[in-house]
JSON list of C-alpha atoms in Angstrom, two decimals:
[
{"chain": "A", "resi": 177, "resn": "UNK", "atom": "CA", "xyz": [0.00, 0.00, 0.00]},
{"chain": "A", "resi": 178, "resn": "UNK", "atom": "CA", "xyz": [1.53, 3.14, -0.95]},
{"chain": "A", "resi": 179, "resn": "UNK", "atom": "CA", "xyz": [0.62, 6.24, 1.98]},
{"chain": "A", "resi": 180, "resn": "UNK", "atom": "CA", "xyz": [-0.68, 9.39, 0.67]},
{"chain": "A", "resi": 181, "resn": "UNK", "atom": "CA", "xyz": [1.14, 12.42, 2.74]},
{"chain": "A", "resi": 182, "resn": "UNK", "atom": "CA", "xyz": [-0.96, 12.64, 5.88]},
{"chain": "A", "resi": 183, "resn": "UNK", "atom": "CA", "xyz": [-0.92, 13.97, 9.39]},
{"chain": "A", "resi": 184, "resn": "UNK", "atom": "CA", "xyz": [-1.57, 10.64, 10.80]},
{"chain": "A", "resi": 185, "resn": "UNK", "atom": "CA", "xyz": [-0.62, 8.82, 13.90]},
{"chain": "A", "resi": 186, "resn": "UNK", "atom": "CA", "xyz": [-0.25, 5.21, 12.78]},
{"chain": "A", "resi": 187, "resn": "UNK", "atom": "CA", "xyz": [-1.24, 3.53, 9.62]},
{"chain": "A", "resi": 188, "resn": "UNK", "atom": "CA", "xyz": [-2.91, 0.23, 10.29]},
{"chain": "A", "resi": 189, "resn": "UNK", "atom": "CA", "xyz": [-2.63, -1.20, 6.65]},
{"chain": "A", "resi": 190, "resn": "UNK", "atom": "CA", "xyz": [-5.43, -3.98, 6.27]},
{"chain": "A", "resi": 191, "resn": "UNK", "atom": "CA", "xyz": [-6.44, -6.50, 3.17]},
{"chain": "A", "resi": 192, "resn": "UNK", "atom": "CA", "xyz": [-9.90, -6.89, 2.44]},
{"chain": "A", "resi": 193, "resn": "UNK", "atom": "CA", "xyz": [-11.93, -9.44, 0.35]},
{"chain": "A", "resi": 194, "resn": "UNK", "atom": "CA", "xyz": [-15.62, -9.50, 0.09]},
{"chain": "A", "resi": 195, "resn": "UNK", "atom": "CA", "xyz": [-17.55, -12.50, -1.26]},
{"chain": "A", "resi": 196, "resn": "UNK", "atom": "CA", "xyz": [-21.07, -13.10, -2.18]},
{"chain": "A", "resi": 197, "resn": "UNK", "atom": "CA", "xyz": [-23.84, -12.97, -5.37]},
{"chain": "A", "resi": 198, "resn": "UNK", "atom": "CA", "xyz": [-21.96, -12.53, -8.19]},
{"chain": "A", "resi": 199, "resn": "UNK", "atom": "CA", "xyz": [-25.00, -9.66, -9.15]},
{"chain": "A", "resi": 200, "resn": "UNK", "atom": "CA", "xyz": [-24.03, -7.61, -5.75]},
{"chain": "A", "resi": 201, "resn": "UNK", "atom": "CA", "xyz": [-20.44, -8.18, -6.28]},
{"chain": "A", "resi": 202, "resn": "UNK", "atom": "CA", "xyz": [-20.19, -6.10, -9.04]},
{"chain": "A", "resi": 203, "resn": "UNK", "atom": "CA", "xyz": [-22.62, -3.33, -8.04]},
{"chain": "A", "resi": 204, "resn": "UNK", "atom": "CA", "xyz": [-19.93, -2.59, -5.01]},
{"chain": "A", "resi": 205, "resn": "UNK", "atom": "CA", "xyz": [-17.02, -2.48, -7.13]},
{"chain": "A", "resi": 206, "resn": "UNK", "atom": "CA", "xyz": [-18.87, -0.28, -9.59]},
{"chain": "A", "resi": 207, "resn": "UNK", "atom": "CA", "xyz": [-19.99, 1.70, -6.83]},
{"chain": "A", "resi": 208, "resn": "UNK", "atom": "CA", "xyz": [-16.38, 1.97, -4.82]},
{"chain": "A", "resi": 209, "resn": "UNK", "atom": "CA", "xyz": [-14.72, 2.26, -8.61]},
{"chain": "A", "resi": 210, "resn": "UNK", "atom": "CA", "xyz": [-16.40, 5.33, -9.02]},
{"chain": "A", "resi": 211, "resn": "UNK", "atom": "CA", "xyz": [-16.01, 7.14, -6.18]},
{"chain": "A", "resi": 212, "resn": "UNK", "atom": "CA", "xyz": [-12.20, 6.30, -6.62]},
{"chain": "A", "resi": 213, "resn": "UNK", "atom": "CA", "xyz": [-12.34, 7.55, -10.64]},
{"chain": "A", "resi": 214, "resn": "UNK", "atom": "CA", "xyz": [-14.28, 11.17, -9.38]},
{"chain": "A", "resi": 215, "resn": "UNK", "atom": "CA", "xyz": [-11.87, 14.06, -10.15]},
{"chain": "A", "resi": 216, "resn": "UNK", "atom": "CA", "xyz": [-14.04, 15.91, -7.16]},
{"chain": "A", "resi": 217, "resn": "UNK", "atom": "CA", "xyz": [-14.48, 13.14, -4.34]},
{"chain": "A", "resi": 218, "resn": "UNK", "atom": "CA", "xyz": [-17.83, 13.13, -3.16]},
{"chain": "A", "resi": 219, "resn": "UNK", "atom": "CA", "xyz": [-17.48, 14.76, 0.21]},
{"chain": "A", "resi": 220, "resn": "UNK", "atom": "CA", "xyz": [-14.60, 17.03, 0.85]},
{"chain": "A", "resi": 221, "resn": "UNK", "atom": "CA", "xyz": [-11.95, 15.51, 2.78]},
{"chain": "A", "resi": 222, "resn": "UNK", "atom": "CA", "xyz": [-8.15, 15.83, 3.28]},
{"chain": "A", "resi": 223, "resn": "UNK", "atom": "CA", "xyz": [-7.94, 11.91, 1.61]},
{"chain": "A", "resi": 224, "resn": "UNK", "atom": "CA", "xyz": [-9.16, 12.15, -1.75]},
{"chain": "A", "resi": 225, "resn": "UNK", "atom": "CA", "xyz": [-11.94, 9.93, -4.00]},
{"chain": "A", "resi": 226, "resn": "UNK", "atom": "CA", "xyz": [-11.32, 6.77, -1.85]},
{"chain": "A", "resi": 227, "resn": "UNK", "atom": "CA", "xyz": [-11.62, 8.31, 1.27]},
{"chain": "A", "resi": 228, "resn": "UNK", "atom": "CA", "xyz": [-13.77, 6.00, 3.42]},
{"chain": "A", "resi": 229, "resn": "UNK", "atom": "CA", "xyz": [-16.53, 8.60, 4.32]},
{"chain": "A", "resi": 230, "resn": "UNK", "atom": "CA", "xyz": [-17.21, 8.64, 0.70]},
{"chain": "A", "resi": 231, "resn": "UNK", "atom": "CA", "xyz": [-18.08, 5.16, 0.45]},
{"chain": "A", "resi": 232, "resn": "UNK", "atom": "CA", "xyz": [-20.27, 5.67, 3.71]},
{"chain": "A", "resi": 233, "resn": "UNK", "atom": "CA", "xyz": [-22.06, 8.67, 2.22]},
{"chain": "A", "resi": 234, "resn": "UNK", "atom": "CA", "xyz": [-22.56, 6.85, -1.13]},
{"chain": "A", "resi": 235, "resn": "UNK", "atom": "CA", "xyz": [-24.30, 4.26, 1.00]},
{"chain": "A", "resi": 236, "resn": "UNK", "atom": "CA", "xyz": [-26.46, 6.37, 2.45]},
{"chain": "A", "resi": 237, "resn": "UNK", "atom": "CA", "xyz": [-25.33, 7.49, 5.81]},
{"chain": "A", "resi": 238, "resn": "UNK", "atom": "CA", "xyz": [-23.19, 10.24, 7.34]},
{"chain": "A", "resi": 239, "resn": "UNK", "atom": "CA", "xyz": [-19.76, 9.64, 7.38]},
{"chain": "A", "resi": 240, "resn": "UNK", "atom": "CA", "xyz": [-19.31, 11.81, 10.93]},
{"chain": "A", "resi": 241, "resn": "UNK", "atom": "CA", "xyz": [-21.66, 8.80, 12.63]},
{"chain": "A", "resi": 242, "resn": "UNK", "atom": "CA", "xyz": [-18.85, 6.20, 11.30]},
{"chain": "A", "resi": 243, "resn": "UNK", "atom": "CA", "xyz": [-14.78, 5.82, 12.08]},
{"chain": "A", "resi": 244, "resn": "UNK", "atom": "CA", "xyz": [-13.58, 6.44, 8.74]},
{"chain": "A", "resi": 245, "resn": "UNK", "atom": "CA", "xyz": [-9.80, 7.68, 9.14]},
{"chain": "A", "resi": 246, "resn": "UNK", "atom": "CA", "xyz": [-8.07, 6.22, 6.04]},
{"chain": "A", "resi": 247, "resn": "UNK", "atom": "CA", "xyz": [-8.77, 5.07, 2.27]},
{"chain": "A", "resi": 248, "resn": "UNK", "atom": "CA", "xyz": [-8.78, 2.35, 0.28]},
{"chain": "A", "resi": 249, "resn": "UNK", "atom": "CA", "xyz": [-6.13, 1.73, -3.00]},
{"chain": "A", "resi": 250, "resn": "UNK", "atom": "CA", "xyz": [-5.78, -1.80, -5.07]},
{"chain": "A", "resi": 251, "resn": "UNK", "atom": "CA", "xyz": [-9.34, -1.99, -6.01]},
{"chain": "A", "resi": 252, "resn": "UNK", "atom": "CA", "xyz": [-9.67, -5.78, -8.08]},
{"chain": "A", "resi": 253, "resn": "UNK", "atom": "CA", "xyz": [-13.04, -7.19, -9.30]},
{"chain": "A", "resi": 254, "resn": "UNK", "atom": "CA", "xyz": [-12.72, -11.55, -8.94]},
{"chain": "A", "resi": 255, "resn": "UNK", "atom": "CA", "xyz": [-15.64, -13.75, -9.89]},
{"chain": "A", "resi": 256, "resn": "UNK", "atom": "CA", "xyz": [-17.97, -14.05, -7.01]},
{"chain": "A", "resi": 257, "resn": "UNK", "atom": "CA", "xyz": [-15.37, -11.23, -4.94]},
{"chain": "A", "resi": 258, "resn": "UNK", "atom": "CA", "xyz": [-13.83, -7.94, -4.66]},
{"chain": "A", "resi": 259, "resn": "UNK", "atom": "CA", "xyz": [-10.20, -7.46, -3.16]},
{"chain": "A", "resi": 260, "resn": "UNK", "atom": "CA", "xyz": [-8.86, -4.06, -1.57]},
{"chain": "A", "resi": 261, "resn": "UNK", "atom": "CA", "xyz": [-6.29, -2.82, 0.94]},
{"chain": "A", "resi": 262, "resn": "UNK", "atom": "CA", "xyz": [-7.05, 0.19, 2.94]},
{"chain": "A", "resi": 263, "resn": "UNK", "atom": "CA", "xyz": [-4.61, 2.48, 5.34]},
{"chain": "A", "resi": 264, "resn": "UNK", "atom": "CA", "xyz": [-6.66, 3.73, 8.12]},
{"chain": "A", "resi": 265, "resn": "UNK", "atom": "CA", "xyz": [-5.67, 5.59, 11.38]},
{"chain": "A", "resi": 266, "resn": "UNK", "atom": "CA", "xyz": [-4.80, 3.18, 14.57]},
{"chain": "A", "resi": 267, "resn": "UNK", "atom": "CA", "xyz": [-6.81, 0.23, 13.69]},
{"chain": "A", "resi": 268, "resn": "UNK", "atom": "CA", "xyz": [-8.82, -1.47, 10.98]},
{"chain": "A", "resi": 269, "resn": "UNK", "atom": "CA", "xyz": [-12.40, 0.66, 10.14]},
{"chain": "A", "resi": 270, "resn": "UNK", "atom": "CA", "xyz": [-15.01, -2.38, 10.46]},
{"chain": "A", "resi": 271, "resn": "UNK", "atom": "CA", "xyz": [-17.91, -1.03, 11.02]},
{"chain": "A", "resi": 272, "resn": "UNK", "atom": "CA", "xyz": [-17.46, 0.62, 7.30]},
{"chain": "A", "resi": 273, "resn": "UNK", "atom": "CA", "xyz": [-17.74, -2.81, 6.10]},
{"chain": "A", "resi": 274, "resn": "UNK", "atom": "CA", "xyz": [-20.55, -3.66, 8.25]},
{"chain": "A", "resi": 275, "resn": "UNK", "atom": "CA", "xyz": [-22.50, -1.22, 6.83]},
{"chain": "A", "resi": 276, "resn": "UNK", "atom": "CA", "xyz": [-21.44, -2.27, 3.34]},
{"chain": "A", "resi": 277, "resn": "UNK", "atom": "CA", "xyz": [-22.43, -5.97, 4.13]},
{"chain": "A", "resi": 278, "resn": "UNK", "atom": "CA", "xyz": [-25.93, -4.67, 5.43]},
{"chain": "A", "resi": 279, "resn": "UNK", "atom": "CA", "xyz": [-26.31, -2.56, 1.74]},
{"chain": "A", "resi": 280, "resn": "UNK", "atom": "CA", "xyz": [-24.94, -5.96, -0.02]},
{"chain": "A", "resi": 281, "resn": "UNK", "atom": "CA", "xyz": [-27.42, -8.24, 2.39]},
{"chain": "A", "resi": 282, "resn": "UNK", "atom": "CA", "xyz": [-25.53, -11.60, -0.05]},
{"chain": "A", "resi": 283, "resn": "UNK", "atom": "CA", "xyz": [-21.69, -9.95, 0.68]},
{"chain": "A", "resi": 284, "resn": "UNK", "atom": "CA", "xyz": [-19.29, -11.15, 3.52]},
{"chain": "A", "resi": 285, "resn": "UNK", "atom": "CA", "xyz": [-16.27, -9.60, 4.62]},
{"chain": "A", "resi": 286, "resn": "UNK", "atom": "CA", "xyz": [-13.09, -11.28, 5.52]},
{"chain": "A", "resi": 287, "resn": "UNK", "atom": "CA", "xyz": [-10.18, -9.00, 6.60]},
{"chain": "A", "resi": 288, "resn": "UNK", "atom": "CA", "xyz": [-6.41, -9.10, 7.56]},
{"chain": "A", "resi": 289, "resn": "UNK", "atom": "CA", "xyz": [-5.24, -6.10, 9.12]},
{"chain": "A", "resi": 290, "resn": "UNK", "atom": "CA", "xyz": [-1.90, -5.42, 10.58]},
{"chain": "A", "resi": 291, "resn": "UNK", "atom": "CA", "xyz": [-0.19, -2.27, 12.75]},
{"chain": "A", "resi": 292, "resn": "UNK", "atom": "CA", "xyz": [3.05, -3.30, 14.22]},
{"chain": "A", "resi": 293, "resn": "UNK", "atom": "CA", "xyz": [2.99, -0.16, 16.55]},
{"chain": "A", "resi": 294, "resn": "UNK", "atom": "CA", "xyz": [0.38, -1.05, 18.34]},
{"chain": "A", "resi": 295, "resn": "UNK", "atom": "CA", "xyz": [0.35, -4.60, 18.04]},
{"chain": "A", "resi": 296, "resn": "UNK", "atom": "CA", "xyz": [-2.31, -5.26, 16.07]},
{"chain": "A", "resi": 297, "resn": "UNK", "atom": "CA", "xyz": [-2.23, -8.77, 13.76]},
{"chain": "A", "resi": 298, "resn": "UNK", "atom": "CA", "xyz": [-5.44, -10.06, 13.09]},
{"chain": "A", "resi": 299, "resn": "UNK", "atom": "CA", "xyz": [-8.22, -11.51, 11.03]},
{"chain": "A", "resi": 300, "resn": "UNK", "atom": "CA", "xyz": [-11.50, -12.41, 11.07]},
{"chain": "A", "resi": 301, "resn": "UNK", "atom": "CA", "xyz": [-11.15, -15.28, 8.84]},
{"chain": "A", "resi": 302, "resn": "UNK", "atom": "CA", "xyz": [-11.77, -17.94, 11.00]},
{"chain": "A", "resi": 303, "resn": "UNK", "atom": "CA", "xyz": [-11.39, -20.87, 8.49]},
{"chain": "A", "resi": 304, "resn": "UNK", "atom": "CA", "xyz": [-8.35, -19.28, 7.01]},
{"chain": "A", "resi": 305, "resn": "UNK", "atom": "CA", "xyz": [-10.11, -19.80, 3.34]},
{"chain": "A", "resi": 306, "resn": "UNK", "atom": "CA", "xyz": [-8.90, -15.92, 2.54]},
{"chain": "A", "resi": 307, "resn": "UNK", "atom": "CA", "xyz": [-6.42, -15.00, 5.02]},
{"chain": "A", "resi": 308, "resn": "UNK", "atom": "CA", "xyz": [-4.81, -18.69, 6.42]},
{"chain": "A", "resi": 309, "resn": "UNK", "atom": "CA", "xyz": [-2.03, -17.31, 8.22]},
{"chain": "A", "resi": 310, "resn": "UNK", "atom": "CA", "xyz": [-1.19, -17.40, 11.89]},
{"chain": "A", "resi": 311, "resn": "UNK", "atom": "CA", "xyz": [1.81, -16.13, 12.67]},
{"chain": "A", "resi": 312, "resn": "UNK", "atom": "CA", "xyz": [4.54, -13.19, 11.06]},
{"chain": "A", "resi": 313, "resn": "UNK", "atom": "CA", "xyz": [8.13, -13.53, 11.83]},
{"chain": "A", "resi": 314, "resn": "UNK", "atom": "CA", "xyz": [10.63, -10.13, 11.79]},
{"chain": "A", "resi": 315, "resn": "UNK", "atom": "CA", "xyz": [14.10, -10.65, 12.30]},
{"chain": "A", "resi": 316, "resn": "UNK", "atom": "CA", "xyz": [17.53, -10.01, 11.71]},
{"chain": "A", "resi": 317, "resn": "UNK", "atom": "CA", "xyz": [19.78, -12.35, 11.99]},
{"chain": "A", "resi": 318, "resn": "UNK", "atom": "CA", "xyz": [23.42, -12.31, 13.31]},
{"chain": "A", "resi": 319, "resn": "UNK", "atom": "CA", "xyz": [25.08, -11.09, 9.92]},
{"chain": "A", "resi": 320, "resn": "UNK", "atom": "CA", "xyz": [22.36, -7.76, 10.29]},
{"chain": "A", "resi": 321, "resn": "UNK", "atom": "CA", "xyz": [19.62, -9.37, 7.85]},
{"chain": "A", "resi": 322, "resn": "UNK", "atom": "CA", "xyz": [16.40, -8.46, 8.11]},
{"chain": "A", "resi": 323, "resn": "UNK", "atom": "CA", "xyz": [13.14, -10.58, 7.25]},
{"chain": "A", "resi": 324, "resn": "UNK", "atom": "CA", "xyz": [9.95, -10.89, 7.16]},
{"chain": "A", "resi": 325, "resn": "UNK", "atom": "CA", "xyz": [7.59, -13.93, 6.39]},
{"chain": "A", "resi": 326, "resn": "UNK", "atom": "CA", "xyz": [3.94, -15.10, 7.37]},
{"chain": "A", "resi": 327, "resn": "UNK", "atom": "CA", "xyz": [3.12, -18.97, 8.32]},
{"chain": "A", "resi": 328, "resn": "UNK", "atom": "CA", "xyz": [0.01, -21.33, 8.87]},
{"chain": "A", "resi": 329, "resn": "UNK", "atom": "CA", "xyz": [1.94, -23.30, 11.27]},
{"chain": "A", "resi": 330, "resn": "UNK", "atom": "CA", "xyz": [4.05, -22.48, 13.80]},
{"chain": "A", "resi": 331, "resn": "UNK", "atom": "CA", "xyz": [6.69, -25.22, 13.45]},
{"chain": "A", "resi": 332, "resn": "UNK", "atom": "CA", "xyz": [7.31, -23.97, 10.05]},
{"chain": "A", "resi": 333, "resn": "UNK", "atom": "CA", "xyz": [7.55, -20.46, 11.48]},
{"chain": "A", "resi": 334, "resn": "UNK", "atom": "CA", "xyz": [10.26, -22.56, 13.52]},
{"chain": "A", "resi": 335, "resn": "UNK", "atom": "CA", "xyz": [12.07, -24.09, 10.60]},
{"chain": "A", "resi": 336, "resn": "UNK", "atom": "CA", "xyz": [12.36, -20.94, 8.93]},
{"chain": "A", "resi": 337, "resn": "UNK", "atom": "CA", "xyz": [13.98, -19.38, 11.95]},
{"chain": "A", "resi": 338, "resn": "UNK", "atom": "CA", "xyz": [16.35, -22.03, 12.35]},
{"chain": "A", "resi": 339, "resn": "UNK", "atom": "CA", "xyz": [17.50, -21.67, 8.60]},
{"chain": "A", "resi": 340, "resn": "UNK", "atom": "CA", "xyz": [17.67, -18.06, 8.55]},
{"chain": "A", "resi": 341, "resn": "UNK", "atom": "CA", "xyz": [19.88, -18.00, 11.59]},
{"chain": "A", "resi": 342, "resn": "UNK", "atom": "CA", "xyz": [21.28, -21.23, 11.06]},
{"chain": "A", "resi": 343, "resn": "UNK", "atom": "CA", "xyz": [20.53, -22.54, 14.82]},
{"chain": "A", "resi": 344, "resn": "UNK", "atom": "CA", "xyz": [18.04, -25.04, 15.43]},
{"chain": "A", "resi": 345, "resn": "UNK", "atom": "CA", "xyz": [15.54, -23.94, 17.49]},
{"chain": "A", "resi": 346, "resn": "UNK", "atom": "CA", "xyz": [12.51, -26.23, 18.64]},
{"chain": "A", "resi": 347, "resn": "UNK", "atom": "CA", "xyz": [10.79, -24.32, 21.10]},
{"chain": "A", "resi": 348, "resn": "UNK", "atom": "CA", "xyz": [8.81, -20.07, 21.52]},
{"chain": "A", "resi": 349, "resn": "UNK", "atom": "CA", "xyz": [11.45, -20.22, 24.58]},
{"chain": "A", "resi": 350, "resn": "UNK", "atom": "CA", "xyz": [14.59, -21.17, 22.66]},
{"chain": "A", "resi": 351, "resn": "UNK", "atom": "CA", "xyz": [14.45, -18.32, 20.10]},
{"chain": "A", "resi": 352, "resn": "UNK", "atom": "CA", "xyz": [13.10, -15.90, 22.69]},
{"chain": "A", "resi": 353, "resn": "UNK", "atom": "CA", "xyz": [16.22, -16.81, 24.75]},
{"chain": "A", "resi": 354, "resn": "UNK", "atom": "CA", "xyz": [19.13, -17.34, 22.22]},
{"chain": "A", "resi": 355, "resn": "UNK", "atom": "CA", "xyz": [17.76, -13.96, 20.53]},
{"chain": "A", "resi": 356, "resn": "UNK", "atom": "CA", "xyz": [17.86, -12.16, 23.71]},
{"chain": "A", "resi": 357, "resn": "UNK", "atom": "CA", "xyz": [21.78, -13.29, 24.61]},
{"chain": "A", "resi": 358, "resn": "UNK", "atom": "CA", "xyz": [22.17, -12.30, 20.99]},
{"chain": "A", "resi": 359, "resn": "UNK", "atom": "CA", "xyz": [20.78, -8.28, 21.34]},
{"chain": "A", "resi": 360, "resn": "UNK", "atom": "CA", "xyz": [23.33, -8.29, 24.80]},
{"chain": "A", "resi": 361, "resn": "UNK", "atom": "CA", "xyz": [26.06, -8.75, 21.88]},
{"chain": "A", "resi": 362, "resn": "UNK", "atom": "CA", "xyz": [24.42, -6.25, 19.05]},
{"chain": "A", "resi": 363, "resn": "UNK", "atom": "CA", "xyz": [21.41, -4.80, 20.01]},
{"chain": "A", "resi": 364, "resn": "UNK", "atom": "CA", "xyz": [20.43, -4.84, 16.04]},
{"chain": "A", "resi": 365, "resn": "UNK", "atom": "CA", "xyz": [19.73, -8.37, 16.16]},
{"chain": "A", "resi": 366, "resn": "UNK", "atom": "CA", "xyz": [16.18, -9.28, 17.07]},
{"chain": "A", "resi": 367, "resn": "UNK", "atom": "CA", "xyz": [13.43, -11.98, 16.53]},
{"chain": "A", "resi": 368, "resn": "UNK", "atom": "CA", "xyz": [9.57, -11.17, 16.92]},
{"chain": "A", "resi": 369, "resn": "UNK", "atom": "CA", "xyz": [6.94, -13.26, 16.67]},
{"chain": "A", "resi": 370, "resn": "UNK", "atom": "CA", "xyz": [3.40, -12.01, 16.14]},
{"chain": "A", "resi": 371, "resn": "UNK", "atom": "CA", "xyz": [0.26, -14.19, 16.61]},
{"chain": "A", "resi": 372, "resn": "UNK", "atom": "CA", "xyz": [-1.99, -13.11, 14.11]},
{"chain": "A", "resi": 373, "resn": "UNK", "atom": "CA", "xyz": [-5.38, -13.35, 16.73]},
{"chain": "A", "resi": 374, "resn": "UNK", "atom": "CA", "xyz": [-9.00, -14.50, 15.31]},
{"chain": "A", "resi": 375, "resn": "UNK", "atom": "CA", "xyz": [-11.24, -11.94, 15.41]},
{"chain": "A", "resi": 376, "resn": "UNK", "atom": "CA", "xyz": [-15.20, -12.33, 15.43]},
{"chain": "A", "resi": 377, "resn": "UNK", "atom": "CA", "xyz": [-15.27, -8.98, 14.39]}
]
């Protein structure tokens, strides 16, 4: 997701994929592909076309009864979906999406949203059928490498450790340790593991 140049605190950068009739589908990304394509968005804003409060307001309510800090960018009709990411202030902006499931009664939303300031790695995609991953490794490893990578299972967030640092590790404990000795040495070096929580949001 590329940031536009705003006065924001954090960006919570989330992927977004609604499914449902194929009919209702394509009425949202028509709607949300025109708002984008206006040369005057529809409400004023400091955002632009695809700021959020336009889709609100082109759904029929007022944006200033909604959380809609942020946009949305990467717009992509599928057959039966539409995929999106959107950069919002703090946190992911789900009750925009509620409302857009209540306008598109046949639509659900499935989500992955992620802001490593304030710890926030999550999805509501319980069954992992859009968004399967549990857990995101950053590191850099003892030659000052850094990395990042997302895993279903943890023992292959394990394995992947292991190779990158070339140390077997087998256990949460063991990296947290050995990487811990390891920042006493160079405090560049670092391993984090994020759960990626289920959200019934």
């Amino acid at each position: 997701v590329e940031l536009k140049k705003q006065i924001m605190p954090n960006w919570c950068i989330t992927n977004h994929t609604i499914v449902g009739d194929e009919k209702e589908v394509s009425e949202l990304y028509n709607l949300m592909k025109k708002l984008e394509d206006m040369k005057t968005p529809l409400v004023e804003n400091g955002f632009g076309s695809d700021w959020l409060g336009c889709l609100v307001v082109a759904l029929g309510k007022r944006w200033q009864q909604y959380r809609c800090r942020g946009y949305w960018c990467g717009l992509e009709k599928h057959k039966g979906s539409v995929t999106f990411d959107t950069a919002t202030a703090w946190c992911p902006m789900n009750e925009v999406f509620d409302l857009l499931c209540e306008k598109f009664p046949s639509c659900s939303h499935y989500y992955y949203a992620e802001e490593s300031g304030c710890g926030i790695y999550e999805t509501n995609d319980i069954d992992g059928e859009y968004y399967p991953d549990r857990f995101h490794v950053d590191i850099c490893t003892s030659d000052e490498c850094s990395h990042s990578e997302y895993f279903e299972e943890f023992e292959d967030a394990l394995d992947w450790i292991s190779k990158m640092e070339e140390h077997k590790f087998n256990t949460r404990k063991e990296v947290e340790e050995y990487f811990e000795e390891r920042s006493k040495e160079n405090d560049n070096i670092y391993c984090y593991i994020h759960d990626i929580e289920l959200s019934d949001d």
